[in-house]
PDB file of C-alpha atoms in Angstrom:
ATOM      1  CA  UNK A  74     -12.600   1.717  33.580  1.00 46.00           C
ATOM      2  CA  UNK A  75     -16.483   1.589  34.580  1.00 45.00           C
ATOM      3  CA  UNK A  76     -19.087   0.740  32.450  1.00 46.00           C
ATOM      4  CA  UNK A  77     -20.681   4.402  32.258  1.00 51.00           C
ATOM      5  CA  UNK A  78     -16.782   5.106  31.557  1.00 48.00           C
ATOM      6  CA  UNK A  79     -16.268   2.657  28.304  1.00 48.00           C
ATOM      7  CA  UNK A  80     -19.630   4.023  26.855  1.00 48.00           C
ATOM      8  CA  UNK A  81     -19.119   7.562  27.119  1.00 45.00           C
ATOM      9  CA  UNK A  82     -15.949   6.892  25.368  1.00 46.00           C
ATOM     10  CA  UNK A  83     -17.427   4.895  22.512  1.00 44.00           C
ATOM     11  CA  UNK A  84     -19.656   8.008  22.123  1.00 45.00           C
ATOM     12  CA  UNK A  85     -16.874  10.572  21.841  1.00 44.00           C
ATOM     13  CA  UNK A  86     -15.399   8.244  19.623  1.00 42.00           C
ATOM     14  CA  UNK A  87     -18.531   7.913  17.356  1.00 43.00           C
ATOM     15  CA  UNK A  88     -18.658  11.638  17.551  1.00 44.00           C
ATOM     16  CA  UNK A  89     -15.300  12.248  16.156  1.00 44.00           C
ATOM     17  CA  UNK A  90     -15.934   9.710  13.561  1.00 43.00           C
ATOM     18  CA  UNK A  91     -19.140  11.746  12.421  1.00 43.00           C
ATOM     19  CA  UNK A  92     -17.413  14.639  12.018  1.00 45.00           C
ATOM     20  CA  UNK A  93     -14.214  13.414  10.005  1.00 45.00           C
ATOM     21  CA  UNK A  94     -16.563  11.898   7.402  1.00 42.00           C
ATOM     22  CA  UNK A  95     -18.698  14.841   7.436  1.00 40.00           C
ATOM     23  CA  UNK A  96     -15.554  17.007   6.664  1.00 41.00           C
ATOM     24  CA  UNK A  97     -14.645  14.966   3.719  1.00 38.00           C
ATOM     25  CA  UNK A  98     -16.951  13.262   2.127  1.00 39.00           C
ATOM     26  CA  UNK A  99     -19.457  16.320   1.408  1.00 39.00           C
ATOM     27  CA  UNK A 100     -19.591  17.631  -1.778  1.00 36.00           C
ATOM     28  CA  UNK A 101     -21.256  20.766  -2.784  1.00 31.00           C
ATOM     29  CA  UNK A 102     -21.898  20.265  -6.353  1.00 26.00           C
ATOM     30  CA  UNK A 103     -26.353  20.221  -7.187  1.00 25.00           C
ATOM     31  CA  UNK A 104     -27.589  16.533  -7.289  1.00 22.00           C
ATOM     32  CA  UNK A 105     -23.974  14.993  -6.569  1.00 24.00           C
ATOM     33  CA  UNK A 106     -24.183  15.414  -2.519  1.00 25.00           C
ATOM     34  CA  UNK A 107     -22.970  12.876  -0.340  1.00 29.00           C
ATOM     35  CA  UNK A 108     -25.422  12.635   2.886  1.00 25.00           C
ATOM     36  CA  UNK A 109     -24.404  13.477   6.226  1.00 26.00           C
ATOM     37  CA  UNK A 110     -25.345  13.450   9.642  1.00 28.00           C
ATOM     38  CA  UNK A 111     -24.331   9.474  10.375  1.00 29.00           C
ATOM     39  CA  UNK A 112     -24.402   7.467  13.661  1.00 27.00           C
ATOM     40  CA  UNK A 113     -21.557   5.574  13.392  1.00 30.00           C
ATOM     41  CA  UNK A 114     -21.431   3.527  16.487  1.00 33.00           C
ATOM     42  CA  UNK A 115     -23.804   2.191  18.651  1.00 33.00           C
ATOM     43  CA  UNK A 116     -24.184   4.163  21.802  1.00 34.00           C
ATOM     44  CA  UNK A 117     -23.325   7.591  19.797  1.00 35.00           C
ATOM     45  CA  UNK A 118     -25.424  10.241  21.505  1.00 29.00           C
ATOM     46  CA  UNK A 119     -27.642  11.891  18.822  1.00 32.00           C
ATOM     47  CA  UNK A 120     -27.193  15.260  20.437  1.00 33.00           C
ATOM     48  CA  UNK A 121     -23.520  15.414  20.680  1.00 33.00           C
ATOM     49  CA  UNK A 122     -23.572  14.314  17.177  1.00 30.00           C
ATOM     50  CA  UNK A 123     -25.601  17.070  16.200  1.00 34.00           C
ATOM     51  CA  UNK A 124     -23.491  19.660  17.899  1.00 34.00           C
ATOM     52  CA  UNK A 125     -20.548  18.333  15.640  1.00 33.00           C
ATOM     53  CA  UNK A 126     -22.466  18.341  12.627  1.00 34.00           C
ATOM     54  CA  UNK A 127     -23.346  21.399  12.880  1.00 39.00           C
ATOM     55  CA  UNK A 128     -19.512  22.941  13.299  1.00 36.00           C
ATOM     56  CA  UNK A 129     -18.824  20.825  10.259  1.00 36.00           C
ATOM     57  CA  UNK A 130     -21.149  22.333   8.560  1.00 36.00           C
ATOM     58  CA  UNK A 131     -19.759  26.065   8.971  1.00 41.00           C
ATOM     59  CA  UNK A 132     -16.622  24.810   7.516  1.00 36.00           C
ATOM     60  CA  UNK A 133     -18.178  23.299   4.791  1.00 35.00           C
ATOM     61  CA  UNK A 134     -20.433  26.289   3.808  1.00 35.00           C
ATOM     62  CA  UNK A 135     -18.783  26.986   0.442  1.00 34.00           C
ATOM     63  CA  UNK A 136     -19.159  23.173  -0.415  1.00 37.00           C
ATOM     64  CA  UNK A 137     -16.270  22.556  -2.538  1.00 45.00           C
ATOM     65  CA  UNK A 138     -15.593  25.241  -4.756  1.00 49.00           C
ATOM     66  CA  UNK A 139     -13.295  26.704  -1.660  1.00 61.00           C
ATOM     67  CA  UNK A 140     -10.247  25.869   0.648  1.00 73.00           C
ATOM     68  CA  UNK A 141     -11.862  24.423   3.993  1.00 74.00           C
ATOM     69  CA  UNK A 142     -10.472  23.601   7.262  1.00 74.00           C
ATOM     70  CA  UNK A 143     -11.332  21.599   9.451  1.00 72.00           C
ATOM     71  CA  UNK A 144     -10.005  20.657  13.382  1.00 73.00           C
ATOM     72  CA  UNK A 145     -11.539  17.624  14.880  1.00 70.00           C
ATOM     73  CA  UNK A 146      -9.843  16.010  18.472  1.00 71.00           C
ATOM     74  CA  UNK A 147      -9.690  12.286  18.407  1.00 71.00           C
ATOM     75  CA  UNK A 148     -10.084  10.870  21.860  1.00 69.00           C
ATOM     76  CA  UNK A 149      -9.600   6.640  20.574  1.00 72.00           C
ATOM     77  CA  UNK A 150      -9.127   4.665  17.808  1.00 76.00           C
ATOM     78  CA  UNK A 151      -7.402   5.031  15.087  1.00 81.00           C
ATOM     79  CA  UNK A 152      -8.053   7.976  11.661  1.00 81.00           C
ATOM     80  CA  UNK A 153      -6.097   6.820   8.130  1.00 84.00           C
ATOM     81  CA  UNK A 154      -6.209   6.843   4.491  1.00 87.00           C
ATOM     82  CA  UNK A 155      -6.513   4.243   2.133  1.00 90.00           C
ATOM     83  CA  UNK A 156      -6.036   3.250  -1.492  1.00 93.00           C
ATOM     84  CA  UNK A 157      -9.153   2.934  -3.180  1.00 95.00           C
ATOM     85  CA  UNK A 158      -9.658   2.852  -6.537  1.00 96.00           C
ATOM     86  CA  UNK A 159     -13.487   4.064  -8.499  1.00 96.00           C
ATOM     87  CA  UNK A 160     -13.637   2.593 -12.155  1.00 97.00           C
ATOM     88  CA  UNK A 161     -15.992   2.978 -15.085  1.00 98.00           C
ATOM     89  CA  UNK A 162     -16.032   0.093 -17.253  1.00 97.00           C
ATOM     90  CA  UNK A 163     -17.868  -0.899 -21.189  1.00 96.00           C
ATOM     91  CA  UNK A 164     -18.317  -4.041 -23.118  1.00 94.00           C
ATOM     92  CA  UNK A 165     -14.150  -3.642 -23.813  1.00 95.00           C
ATOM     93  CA  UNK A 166     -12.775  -2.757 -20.160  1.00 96.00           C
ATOM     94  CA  UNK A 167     -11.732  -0.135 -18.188  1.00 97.00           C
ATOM     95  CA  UNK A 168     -13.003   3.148 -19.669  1.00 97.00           C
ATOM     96  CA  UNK A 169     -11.552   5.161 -17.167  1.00 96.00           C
ATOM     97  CA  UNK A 170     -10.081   4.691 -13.389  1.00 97.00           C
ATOM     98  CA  UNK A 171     -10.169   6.941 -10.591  1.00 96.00           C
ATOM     99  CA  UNK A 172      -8.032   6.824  -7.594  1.00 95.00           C
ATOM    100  CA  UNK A 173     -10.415   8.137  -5.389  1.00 91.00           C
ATOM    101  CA  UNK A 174      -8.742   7.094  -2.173  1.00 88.00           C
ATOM    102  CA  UNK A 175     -10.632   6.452   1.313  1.00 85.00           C
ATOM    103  CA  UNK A 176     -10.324   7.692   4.652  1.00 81.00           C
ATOM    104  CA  UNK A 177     -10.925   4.852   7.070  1.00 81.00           C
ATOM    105  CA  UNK A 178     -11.947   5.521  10.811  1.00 79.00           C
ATOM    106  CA  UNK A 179     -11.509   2.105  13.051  1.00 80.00           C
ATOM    107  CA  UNK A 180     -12.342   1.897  17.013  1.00 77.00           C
ATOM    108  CA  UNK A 181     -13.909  -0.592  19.233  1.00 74.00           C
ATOM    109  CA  UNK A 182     -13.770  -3.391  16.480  1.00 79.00           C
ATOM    110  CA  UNK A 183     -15.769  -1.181  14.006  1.00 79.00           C
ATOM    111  CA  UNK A 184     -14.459   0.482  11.136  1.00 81.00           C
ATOM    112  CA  UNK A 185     -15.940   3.706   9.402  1.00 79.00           C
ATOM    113  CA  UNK A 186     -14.951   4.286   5.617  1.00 81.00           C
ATOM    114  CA  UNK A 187     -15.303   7.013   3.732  1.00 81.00           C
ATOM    115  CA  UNK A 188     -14.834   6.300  -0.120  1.00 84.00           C
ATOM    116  CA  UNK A 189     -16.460   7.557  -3.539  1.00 84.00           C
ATOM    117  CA  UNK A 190     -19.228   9.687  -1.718  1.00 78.00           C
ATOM    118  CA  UNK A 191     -20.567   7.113   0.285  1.00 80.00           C
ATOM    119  CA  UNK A 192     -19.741   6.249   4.225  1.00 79.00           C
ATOM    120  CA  UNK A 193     -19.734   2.760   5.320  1.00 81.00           C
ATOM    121  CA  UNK A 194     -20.313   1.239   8.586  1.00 81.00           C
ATOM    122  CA  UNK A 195     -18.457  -2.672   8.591  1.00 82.00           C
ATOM    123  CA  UNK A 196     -17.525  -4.877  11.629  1.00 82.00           C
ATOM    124  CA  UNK A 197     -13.409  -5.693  11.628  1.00 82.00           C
ATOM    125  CA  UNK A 198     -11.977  -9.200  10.885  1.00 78.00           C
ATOM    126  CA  UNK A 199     -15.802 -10.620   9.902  1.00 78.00           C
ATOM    127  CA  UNK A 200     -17.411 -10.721   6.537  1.00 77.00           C
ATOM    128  CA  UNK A 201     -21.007  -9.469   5.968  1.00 76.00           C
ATOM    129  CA  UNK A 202     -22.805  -7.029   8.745  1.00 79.00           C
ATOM    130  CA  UNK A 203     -21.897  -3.967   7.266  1.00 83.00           C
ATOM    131  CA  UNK A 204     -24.548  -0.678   6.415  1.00 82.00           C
ATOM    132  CA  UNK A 205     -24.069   2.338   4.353  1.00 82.00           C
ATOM    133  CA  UNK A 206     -25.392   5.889   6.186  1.00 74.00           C
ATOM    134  CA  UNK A 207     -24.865   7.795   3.778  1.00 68.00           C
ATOM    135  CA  UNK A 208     -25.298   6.713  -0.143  1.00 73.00           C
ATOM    136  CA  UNK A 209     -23.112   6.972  -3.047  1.00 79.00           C
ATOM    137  CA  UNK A 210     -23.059   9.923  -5.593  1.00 81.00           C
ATOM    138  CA  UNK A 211     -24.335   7.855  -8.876  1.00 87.00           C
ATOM    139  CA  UNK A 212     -27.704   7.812 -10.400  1.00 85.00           C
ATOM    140  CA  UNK A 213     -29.429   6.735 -13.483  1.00 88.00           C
ATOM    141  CA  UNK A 214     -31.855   8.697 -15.178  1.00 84.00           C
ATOM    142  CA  UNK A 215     -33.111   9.332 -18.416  1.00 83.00           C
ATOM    143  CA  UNK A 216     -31.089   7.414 -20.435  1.00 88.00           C
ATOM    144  CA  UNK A 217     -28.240   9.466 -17.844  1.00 89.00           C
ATOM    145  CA  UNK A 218     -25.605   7.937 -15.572  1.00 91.00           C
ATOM    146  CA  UNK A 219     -24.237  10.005 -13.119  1.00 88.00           C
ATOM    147  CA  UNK A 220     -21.230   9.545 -11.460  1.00 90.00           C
ATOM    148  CA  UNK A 221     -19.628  11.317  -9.091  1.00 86.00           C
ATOM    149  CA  UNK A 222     -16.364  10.519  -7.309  1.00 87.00           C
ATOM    150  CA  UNK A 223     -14.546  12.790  -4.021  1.00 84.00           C
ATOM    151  CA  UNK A 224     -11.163  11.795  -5.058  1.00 86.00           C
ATOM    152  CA  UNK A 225      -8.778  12.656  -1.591  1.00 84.00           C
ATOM    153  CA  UNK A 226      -5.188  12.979  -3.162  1.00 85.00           C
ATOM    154  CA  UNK A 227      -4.096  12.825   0.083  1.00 83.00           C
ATOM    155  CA  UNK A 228      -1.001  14.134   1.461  1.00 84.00           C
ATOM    156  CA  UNK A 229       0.612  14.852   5.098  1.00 81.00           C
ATOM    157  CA  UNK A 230      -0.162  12.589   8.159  1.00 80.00           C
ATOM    158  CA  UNK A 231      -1.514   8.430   6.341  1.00 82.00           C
ATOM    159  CA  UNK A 232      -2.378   7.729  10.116  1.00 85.00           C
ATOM    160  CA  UNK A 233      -3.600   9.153  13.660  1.00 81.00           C
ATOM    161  CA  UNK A 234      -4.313   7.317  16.677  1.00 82.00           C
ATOM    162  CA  UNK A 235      -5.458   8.420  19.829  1.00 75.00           C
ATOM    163  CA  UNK A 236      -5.678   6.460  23.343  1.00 76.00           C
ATOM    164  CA  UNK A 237      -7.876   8.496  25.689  1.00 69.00           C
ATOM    165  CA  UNK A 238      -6.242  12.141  25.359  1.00 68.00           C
ATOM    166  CA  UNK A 239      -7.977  14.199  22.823  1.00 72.00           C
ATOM    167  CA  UNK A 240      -5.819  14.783  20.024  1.00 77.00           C
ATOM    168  CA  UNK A 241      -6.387  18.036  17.464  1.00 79.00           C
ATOM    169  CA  UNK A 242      -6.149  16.405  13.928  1.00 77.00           C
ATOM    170  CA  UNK A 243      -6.619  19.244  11.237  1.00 79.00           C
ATOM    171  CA  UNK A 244      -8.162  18.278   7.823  1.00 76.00           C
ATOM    172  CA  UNK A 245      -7.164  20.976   4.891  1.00 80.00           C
ATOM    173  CA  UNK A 246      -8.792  21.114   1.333  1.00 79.00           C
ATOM    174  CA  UNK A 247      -8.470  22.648  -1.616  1.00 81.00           C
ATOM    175  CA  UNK A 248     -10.660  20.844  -4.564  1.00 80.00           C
ATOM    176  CA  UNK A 249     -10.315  21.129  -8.245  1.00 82.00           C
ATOM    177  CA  UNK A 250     -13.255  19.647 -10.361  1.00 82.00           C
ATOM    178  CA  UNK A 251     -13.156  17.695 -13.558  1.00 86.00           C
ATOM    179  CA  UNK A 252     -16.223  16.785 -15.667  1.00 86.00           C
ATOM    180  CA  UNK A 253     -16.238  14.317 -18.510  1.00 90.00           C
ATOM    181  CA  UNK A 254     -19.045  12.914 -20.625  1.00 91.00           C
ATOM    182  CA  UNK A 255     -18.836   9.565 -22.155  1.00 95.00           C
ATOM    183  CA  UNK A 256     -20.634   8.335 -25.036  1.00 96.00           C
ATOM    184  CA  UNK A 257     -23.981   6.000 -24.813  1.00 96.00           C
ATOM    185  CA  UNK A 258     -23.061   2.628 -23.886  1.00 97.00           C
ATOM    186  CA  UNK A 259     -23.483  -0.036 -21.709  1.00 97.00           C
ATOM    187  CA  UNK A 260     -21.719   0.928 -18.902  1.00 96.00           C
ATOM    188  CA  UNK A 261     -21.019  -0.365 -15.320  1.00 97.00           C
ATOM    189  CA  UNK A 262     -19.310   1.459 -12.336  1.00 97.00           C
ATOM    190  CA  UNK A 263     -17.031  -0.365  -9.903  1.00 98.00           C
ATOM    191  CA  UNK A 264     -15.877   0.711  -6.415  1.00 97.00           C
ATOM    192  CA  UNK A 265     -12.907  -0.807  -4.593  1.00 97.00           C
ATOM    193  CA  UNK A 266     -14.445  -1.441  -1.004  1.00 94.00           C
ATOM    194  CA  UNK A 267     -13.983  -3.509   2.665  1.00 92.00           C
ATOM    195  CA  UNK A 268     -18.103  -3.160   2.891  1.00 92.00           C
ATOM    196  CA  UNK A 269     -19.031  -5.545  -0.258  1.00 94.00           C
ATOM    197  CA  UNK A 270     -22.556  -6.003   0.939  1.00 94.00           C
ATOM    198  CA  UNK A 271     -23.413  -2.743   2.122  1.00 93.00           C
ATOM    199  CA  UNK A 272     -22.169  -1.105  -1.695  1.00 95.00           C
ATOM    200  CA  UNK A 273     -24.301  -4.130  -3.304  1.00 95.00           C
ATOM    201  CA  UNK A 274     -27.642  -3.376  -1.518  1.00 94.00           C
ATOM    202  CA  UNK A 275     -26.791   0.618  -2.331  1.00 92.00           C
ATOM    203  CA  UNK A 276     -26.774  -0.169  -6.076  1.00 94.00           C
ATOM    204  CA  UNK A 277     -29.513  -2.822  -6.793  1.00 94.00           C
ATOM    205  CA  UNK A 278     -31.748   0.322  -4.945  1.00 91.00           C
ATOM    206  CA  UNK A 279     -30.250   2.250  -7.882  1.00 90.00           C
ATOM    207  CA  UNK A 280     -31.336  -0.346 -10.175  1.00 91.00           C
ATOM    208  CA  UNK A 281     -28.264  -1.819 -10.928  1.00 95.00           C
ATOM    209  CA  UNK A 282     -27.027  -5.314 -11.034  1.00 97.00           C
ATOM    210  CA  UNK A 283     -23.884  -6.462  -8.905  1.00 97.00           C
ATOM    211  CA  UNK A 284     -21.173  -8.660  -8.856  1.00 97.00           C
ATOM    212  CA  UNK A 285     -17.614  -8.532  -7.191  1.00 97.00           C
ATOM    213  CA  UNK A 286     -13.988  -8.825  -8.525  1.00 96.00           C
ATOM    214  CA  UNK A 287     -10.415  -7.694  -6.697  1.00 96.00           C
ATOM    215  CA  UNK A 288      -8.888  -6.105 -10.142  1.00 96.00           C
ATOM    216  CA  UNK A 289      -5.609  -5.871  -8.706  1.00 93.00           C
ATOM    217  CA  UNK A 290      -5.377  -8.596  -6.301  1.00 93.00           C
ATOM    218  CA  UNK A 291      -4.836  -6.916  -3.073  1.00 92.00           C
ATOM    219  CA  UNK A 292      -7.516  -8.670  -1.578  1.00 92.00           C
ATOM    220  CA  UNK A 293      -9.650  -5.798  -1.148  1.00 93.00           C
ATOM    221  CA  UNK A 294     -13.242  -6.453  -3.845  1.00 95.00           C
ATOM    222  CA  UNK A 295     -15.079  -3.922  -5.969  1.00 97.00           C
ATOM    223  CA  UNK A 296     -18.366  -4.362  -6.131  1.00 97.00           C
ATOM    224  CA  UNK A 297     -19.130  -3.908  -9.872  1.00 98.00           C
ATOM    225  CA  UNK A 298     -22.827  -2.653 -10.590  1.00 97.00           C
ATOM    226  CA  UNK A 299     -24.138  -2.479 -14.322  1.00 96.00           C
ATOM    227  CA  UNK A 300     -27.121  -0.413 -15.557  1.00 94.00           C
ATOM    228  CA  UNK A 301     -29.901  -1.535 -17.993  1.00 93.00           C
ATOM    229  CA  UNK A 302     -29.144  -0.060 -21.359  1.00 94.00           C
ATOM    230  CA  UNK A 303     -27.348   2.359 -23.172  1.00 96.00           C
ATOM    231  CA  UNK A 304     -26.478   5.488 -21.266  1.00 94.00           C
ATOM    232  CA  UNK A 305     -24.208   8.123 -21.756  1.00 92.00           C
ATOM    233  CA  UNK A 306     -22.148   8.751 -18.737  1.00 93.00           C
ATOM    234  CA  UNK A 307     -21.389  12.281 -16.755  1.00 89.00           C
ATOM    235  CA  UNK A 308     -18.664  11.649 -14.498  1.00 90.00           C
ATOM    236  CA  UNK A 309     -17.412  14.100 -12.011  1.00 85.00           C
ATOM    237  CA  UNK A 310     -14.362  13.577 -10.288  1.00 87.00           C
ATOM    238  CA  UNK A 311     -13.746  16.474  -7.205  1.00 83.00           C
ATOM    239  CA  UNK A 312     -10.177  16.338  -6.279  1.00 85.00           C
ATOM    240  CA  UNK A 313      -9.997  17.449  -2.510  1.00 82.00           C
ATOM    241  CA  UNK A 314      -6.437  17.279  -2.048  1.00 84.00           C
ATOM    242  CA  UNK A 315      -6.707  16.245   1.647  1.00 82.00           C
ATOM    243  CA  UNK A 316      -4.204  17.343   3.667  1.00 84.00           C
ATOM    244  CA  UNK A 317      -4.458  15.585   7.373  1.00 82.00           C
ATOM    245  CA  UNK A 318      -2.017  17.345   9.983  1.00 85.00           C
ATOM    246  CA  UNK A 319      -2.026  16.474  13.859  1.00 84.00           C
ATOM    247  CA  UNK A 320      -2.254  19.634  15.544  1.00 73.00           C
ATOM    248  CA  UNK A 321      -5.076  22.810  15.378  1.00 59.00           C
TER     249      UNK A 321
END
């Protein structure tokens, strides 16, 4: 394969990246948007990203109070879900968890996650390096802590890969919303990531303090952020329930 070769692949692959993330991680609901239009890859053409964005977009036009659909062709690497869990925690514990799940896009020794509104950009196998594009749906204002958490509840296909031919891989929602208000506190928020640094400098921008712990031992950290004084918490969780499908 020539040169020009490998990097116009990297590109598509960038591309399709873009456009998965897009598809899942935007959320229609006033303040609690995730961002979207990410570069995911070096060598991405901004124009061909574009182009996808924008057909993302059309299928995304109701946000998520409607069923979407959404066919995207994977030319490399490798599209999958992942268990990832969102918690809210108080001087006591655990005040409520959140399976929010992650969809995780890996190619050319970069992976692409997906995971509580936020998409993260980490290099595999090697700590540190890693960047957020697009931030996470919690702020602080006002004595106010919003949170809001794209929960996947996945189902169908856990993993595509694709080795040069373009394969169709449809993406199927149909969300469901659930809003909760807890009671002033002292409250921190704690998401279950591979892109530890990235989530930390996202927060302390918020305000927050960090620190990390793996609550379940699977070797995968949260990074655990905790607000200055006592807020009372509205916490939206939008359950997507994903369905992945190879094939238009």
């Amino acid at each position: 394969m020539t040169p020009d070769r490998e990097s116009t692949d990297r590109a598509q692959s960038a591309v399709v990246g873009v456009a998965v993330l897009l598809a899942i991680t935007v959320v229609g609901i006033g303040a609690l948007t995730a961002a979207a239009g990410a570069v995911v890859e070096e060598g991405a053409a901004a124009a061909a990203t574009a182009r996808v964005a924008d057909g993302v977009d059309d299928a995304l036009d109701a946000g998520t109070v409607g069923e979407t659909e959404t066919t995207v062709r994977l030319s490399d690497g490798t599209l999958r879900t992942a268990d990832r869990t969102v918690r809210v925690l108080n001087g006591s514990g655990v005040v409520r968890s959140v399976s929010a799940g992650a969809v995780v896009y890996e190619s050319g020794g970069r992976r692409v996650s997906a995971v509580a509104g936020a998409v993260t950009t980490d290099p595999i196998g090697r700590s540190g390096g890693s960047s957020m594009s697009a931030p996470p749906s919690v702020a602080a204002a006002n004595g106010t802590l919003y949170v809001g958490v794209p929960a996947l509840n996945a189902s169908g296909t856990d993993a595509v890969s694709a080795r040069g031919a373009a394969l169709p891989v449809t993406l199927r929602t149909a969300p469901t919303h659930e809003r909760r208000v807890l009671p002033a506190d002292r409250y921190r928020v704690a998401v279950e990531t591979t892109a530890p640094d990235a989530w930390e400098r996202g927060f302390r921008q918020r305000g927050a303090t960090t620190s990390r712990r793996d609550f379940d031992g699977d070797g995968v950290p949260s990074v655990v952020a905790a607000f200055p004084g006592e807020r009372t918490v509205h916490l939206v969780v939008h359950d997507l329930r994903l369905r992945m499908e190879v094939g238009a």
